[in-house]
Short mmCIF file of C-alpha atoms in Angstrom, two decimals:
data_model
loop_
_atom_site.label_atom_id
_atom_site.label_comp_id
_atom_site.label_asym_id
_atom_site.label_seq_id
_atom_site.Cartn_x
_atom_site.Cartn_y
_atom_site.Cartn_z
CA UNK A 64 46.07 -129.38 77.91
CA UNK A 65 43.70 -127.30 80.27
CA UNK A 66 46.19 -124.44 80.19
CA UNK A 67 46.40 -124.64 76.33
CA UNK A 68 42.64 -124.38 76.00
CA UNK A 69 42.37 -121.57 78.52
CA UNK A 70 45.08 -119.60 76.55
CA UNK A 71 43.35 -120.28 73.35
CA UNK A 72 39.99 -118.95 74.83
CA UNK A 73 41.68 -115.79 76.05
CA UNK A 74 43.16 -115.29 72.61
CA UNK A 75 39.71 -115.66 70.83
CA UNK A 76 38.15 -113.23 73.30
CA UNK A 77 41.12 -110.75 72.98
CA UNK A 78 40.60 -110.85 69.16
CA UNK A 79 36.94 -110.14 69.69
CA UNK A 80 37.66 -107.04 71.81
CA UNK A 81 40.23 -105.88 69.28
CA UNK A 82 38.09 -106.22 66.17
CA UNK A 83 35.22 -103.87 67.25
CA UNK A 84 37.33 -100.65 67.93
CA UNK A 85 39.63 -101.41 64.82
CA UNK A 86 36.60 -101.48 62.48
CA UNK A 87 35.14 -98.32 64.11
CA UNK A 88 38.38 -96.53 63.37
CA UNK A 89 39.49 -98.13 60.13
CA UNK A 90 36.19 -97.71 58.11
CA UNK A 91 35.68 -94.06 58.48
CA UNK A 92 39.43 -93.41 58.05
CA UNK A 93 39.62 -95.26 54.72
CA UNK A 94 35.98 -94.80 53.55
CA UNK A 95 36.95 -92.34 50.74
CA UNK A 96 39.67 -94.74 49.32
CA UNK A 97 37.27 -97.72 49.68
CA UNK A 98 34.60 -95.83 47.84
CA UNK A 99 36.93 -94.75 44.89
CA UNK A 100 38.14 -98.29 44.67
CA UNK A 101 34.60 -99.66 44.58
CA UNK A 102 33.56 -97.18 41.83
CA UNK A 103 36.66 -98.27 39.84
CA UNK A 104 35.78 -101.99 40.15
CA UNK A 105 32.22 -101.32 39.20
CA UNK A 106 33.26 -99.41 36.08
CA UNK A 107 35.68 -102.15 35.17
CA UNK A 108 32.88 -104.78 35.42
CA UNK A 109 30.57 -102.53 33.18
CA UNK A 110 33.31 -102.20 30.57
CA UNK A 111 34.16 -105.86 30.70
CA UNK A 112 30.51 -106.83 30.19
CA UNK A 113 30.20 -104.39 27.28
CA UNK A 114 33.27 -105.86 25.53
CA UNK A 115 31.98 -109.41 26.01
CA UNK A 116 28.44 -108.38 24.66
CA UNK A 117 29.93 -106.59 21.76
CA UNK A 118 32.25 -109.50 20.98
CA UNK A 119 29.22 -111.88 20.75
CA UNK A 120 27.74 -109.66 18.04
CA UNK A 121 30.84 -109.92 15.81
CA UNK A 122 30.89 -113.73 16.38
CA UNK A 123 31.02 -114.54 12.77
CA UNK A 124 34.48 -113.16 12.07
CA UNK A 125 36.64 -114.01 15.11
CA UNK A 126 35.20 -117.22 16.66
CA UNK A 127 38.32 -118.56 18.26
CA UNK A 128 39.66 -115.20 19.43
CA UNK A 129 36.28 -114.42 20.92
CA UNK A 130 36.23 -117.84 22.78
CA UNK A 131 39.71 -117.28 24.23
CA UNK A 132 39.16 -113.50 24.92
CA UNK A 133 35.74 -114.23 26.64
CA UNK A 134 37.43 -116.69 28.93
CA UNK A 135 39.86 -114.12 30.21
CA UNK A 136 37.39 -111.37 30.38
CA UNK A 137 34.89 -113.48 32.31
CA UNK A 138 37.66 -114.36 34.70
CA UNK A 139 38.35 -110.61 35.22
CA UNK A 140 34.69 -109.99 35.84
CA UNK A 141 34.60 -112.73 38.57
CA UNK A 142 37.78 -111.30 40.18
CA UNK A 143 36.21 -107.86 40.23
CA UNK A 144 32.96 -109.11 41.70
CA UNK A 145 35.06 -110.81 44.48
CA UNK A 146 37.02 -107.52 45.12
CA UNK A 147 33.53 -105.69 45.42
CA UNK A 148 32.38 -108.18 47.96
CA UNK A 149 35.50 -107.55 49.98
CA UNK A 150 34.82 -103.81 49.69
CA UNK A 151 31.42 -104.17 51.29
CA UNK A 152 31.92 -103.47 55.06
CA UNK A 153 28.62 -104.92 56.19
CA UNK A 154 29.18 -108.18 54.35
CA UNK A 155 32.85 -108.45 55.76
CA UNK A 156 31.80 -107.75 59.41
CA UNK A 157 29.10 -110.41 59.05
CA UNK A 158 31.68 -112.97 57.89
CA UNK A 159 33.98 -112.00 60.66
CA UNK A 160 31.65 -111.97 63.55
CA UNK A 161 29.85 -115.13 62.51
CA UNK A 162 33.11 -117.13 62.54
CA UNK A 163 34.26 -115.42 65.76
CA UNK A 164 30.95 -116.08 67.54
CA UNK A 165 31.07 -119.60 66.23
CA UNK A 166 34.51 -120.18 67.78
CA UNK A 167 33.50 -118.59 71.08
CA UNK A 168 30.33 -120.75 71.29
CA UNK A 169 32.36 -123.87 70.66
CA UNK A 170 34.74 -123.03 73.41
CA UNK A 171 31.78 -122.29 75.82
CA UNK A 172 30.44 -125.81 74.81
CA UNK A 173 33.75 -127.38 75.51
CA UNK A 174 33.83 -125.79 79.03
CA UNK A 175 30.24 -126.82 79.57
CA UNK A 176 31.07 -130.39 78.69
CA UNK A 177 33.64 -130.31 81.53
CA UNK A 178 31.10 -129.04 84.03
CA UNK A 179 28.82 -131.16 86.29
CA UNK A 180 25.79 -130.11 84.17
CA UNK A 181 26.82 -132.25 81.28
CA UNK A 182 26.08 -135.94 82.02
CA UNK A 183 28.15 -137.58 79.38
CA UNK A 184 31.84 -138.09 79.12
CA UNK A 185 32.93 -138.47 75.59
CA UNK A 186 36.44 -137.28 74.85
CA UNK A 187 35.61 -137.30 71.08
CA UNK A 188 33.05 -134.52 71.38
CA UNK A 189 35.30 -132.42 73.47
CA UNK A 190 38.07 -132.66 70.86
CA UNK A 191 35.72 -132.12 68.05
CA UNK A 192 34.29 -128.92 69.65
CA UNK A 193 37.74 -127.45 70.12
CA UNK A 194 38.90 -128.43 66.72
CA UNK A 195 35.88 -126.81 65.04
CA UNK A 196 36.48 -123.77 67.21
CA UNK A 197 40.06 -123.56 66.09
CA UNK A 198 38.93 -123.83 62.36
CA UNK A 199 36.29 -121.12 62.88
CA UNK A 200 38.95 -118.89 64.50
CA UNK A 201 41.40 -119.45 61.73
CA UNK A 202 38.72 -118.54 59.11
CA UNK A 203 38.16 -115.45 61.14
CA UNK A 204 41.80 -114.57 60.90
CA UNK A 205 41.75 -115.22 57.07
CA UNK A 206 38.84 -112.86 56.70
CA UNK A 207 40.64 -110.26 58.83
CA UNK A 208 43.78 -110.69 56.59
CA UNK A 209 41.66 -110.29 53.37
CA UNK A 210 40.12 -106.99 54.70
CA UNK A 211 43.44 -105.42 55.78
CA UNK A 212 44.89 -106.34 52.38
CA UNK A 213 41.96 -104.86 50.60
CA UNK A 214 42.12 -101.65 52.55
CA UNK A 215 45.83 -101.29 51.90
CA UNK A 216 45.18 -101.89 48.10
CA UNK A 217 42.40 -99.23 48.18
CA UNK A 218 44.62 -96.70 49.86
CA UNK A 219 47.63 -97.40 47.46
CA UNK A 220 45.34 -97.11 44.37
CA UNK A 221 44.27 -93.64 45.75
CA UNK A 222 47.88 -92.62 46.19
CA UNK A 223 48.72 -93.76 42.57
CA UNK A 224 45.80 -91.97 41.14
CA UNK A 225 46.90 -88.52 42.43
CA UNK A 226 47.34 -86.11 39.45
CA UNK A 227 50.70 -84.87 40.67
CA UNK A 228 52.23 -88.38 40.04
CA UNK A 229 51.62 -88.48 36.21
CA UNK A 230 52.58 -86.13 33.40
CA UNK A 231 49.62 -85.70 31.00
CA UNK A 232 49.30 -84.31 27.65
CA UNK A 233 47.90 -80.79 27.20
CA UNK A 234 45.12 -79.97 24.64
CA UNK A 235 46.30 -78.29 21.44
CA UNK A 236 45.50 -74.61 21.23
CA UNK A 237 43.45 -73.82 18.15
CA UNK B 1070 43.24 -84.30 34.57
CA UNK B 1071 42.62 -83.24 30.95
CA UNK B 1072 40.42 -85.46 29.06
CA UNK B 1073 40.55 -86.28 25.37
CA UNK B 1074 37.71 -87.72 23.19
CA UNK B 1075 38.53 -90.83 20.99
CA UNK B 1076 37.15 -90.13 17.50
CA UNK B 1077 38.92 -93.00 15.52
CA UNK B 1078 40.61 -96.27 16.14
CA UNK B 1079 43.29 -96.26 13.39
CA UNK B 1080 44.77 -99.75 14.16
CA UNK B 1081 45.13 -102.00 17.19
CA UNK B 1082 47.55 -99.75 19.03
CA UNK B 1083 46.95 -96.27 17.50
CA UNK B 1084 44.13 -93.87 18.28
CA UNK B 1085 42.96 -90.42 17.12
CA UNK B 1086 41.78 -87.87 19.75
CA UNK B 1087 39.98 -84.62 19.65
CA UNK B 1088 40.94 -81.97 20.50
CA UNK B 1089 44.57 -82.60 19.48
CA UNK B 1090 47.40 -82.84 22.05
CA UNK B 1091 50.45 -80.66 22.64
CA UNK B 1092 53.61 -81.50 24.55
CA UNK B 1093 56.91 -79.85 25.28
CA UNK B 1094 59.75 -82.16 26.12
CA UNK B 1095 62.62 -81.46 28.67
CA UNK B 1096 64.84 -80.15 25.91
CA UNK B 1097 62.12 -77.59 24.85
CA UNK B 1098 61.03 -79.32 21.60
CA UNK B 1099 57.31 -78.82 20.96
CA UNK B 1100 55.03 -81.57 19.53
CA UNK B 1101 51.44 -81.50 18.57
CA UNK B 1102 49.15 -83.94 16.79
CA UNK B 1103 45.91 -85.81 17.19
CA UNK B 1104 47.31 -89.37 16.79
CA UNK B 1105 48.55 -91.30 19.86
CA UNK B 1106 50.18 -94.79 20.14
CA UNK B 1107 49.09 -96.85 23.11
CA UNK B 1108 52.09 -97.32 25.43
CA UNK B 1109 52.78 -100.72 26.74
CA UNK B 1110 50.63 -102.50 24.09
CA UNK B 1111 51.96 -105.74 23.02
CA UNK B 1112 49.28 -106.05 20.30
CA UNK B 1113 50.17 -106.24 16.67
CA UNK B 1114 48.81 -103.25 14.76
CA UNK B 1115 47.14 -105.54 12.19
CA UNK B 1116 45.13 -107.47 14.84
CA UNK B 1117 41.47 -106.73 13.65
CA UNK B 1118 39.97 -108.35 16.81
CA UNK B 1119 41.86 -106.10 19.11
CA UNK B 1120 40.91 -103.16 16.98
CA UNK B 1121 37.17 -104.21 17.27
CA UNK B 1122 37.63 -104.39 20.99
CA UNK B 1123 39.23 -101.04 21.18
CA UNK B 1124 36.33 -99.51 19.17
CA UNK B 1125 33.65 -101.01 21.42
CA UNK B 1126 35.59 -99.76 24.53
CA UNK B 1127 36.82 -96.29 23.43
CA UNK B 1128 34.90 -94.76 20.57
CA UNK B 1129 33.36 -91.41 21.66
CA UNK B 1130 34.66 -92.03 25.24
CA UNK B 1131 36.72 -89.45 27.17
CA UNK B 1132 40.13 -90.73 28.25
CA UNK B 1133 43.23 -89.40 29.99
CA UNK B 1134 46.59 -89.58 28.18
CA UNK B 1135 49.52 -89.86 30.73
CA UNK B 1136 53.23 -90.65 30.75
CA UNK B 1137 54.05 -89.41 27.18
CA UNK B 1138 57.07 -90.89 25.45
CA UNK B 1139 58.22 -89.31 22.26
CA UNK B 1140 58.70 -91.88 19.31
CA UNK B 1141 61.98 -90.99 17.67
CA UNK B 1142 62.50 -91.77 13.94
CA UNK B 1143 58.84 -92.29 13.30
CA UNK B 1144 57.64 -92.89 9.69
CA UNK B 1145 55.73 -90.05 8.07
CA UNK B 1146 52.10 -90.18 9.15
CA UNK B 1147 52.82 -92.34 12.17
CA UNK B 1148 52.12 -91.05 15.61
CA UNK B 1149 55.04 -89.18 17.23
CA UNK B 1150 54.05 -90.02 20.85
CA UNK B 1151 53.06 -93.01 22.95
CA UNK B 1152 50.97 -92.72 26.18
CA UNK B 1153 49.28 -94.73 28.70
CA UNK B 1154 45.47 -94.46 27.86
CA UNK B 1155 43.26 -94.29 31.06
CA UNK B 1156 39.56 -94.85 30.69
CA UNK B 1157 37.43 -94.71 33.89
CA UNK B 1158 40.67 -94.69 35.99
CA UNK B 1159 41.91 -98.00 34.38
CA UNK B 1160 44.68 -98.37 32.07
CA UNK B 1161 43.38 -99.78 28.66
CA UNK B 1162 45.76 -102.68 28.83
CA UNK B 1163 43.48 -104.10 31.64
CA UNK B 1164 40.98 -104.92 29.12
CA UNK B 1165 43.38 -107.08 27.00
CA UNK B 1166 44.37 -109.78 29.49
CA UNK B 1167 45.10 -112.45 26.78
CA UNK B 1168 47.64 -110.17 25.23
CA UNK B 1169 49.75 -109.63 28.24
CA UNK B 1170 53.34 -111.15 27.88
CA UNK B 1171 52.59 -113.85 30.48
CA UNK B 1172 49.33 -115.20 29.08
CA UNK B 1173 50.41 -114.79 25.26
CA UNK B 1174 52.54 -117.71 25.55
CA UNK B 1175 49.55 -119.91 26.73
CA UNK B 1176 47.18 -118.77 23.91
CA UNK B 1177 47.34 -120.41 20.61
CA UNK B 1178 45.60 -119.02 17.49
CA UNK B 1179 45.38 -121.15 14.45
#
């Protein structure tokens, strides 16, 4: 058990030392793609809100269609806002480091309980602190996964949007 | 990318643009017009609600028309070309989620 906890502690500290340089490299490398992706989501939200507003003005004629349509459009607005949050680097770093610090502090608390400075001997508290630390660390991994997926999506959208990939119509010469 | 301005929504999946478009296919045939059918649209042309939504989204907006497909054997007056319509870097079908083939089965209209 002692070796397992030591190994887990090393894993958390290793993750902590990996995240700093990764983010320092990733964000400037993909900043342009992230910004374009963010602009796209912002314009999608604006257009969706315009459609919802205009639908309300036409309510008398298409009541049921508006009800059904608004439900889907509002779900799209919600999904876009979630994507925008994922594209905010400061917000994501805060989420990541809060959970990681939480995991580390709980491990430190576990080791402190095993020292002679801690007068009590409750197995339940030690197990709880390790369990909470693991949950915090798993949440941190989940946030990391979300960030990497968002960056990959932003980059692939940038590639898809390149003009050479699509044939477009020309304007008619007058 | 060349932009076209939408001046009229003819029906729920046909639009009129300005200036008109021209296109030469791989066999050298030349086409030109100002009407475009929206590619990938599952919407019935007579759907007035969808037409209203297209109007609020597209009228007097600049769009990109990409991936043209010639419509063979079209009726006189009907558009000869179908394209993906891109507004603010998003395909127009994004703004019609309840009409996608997956959700259409779940939606019931009386």
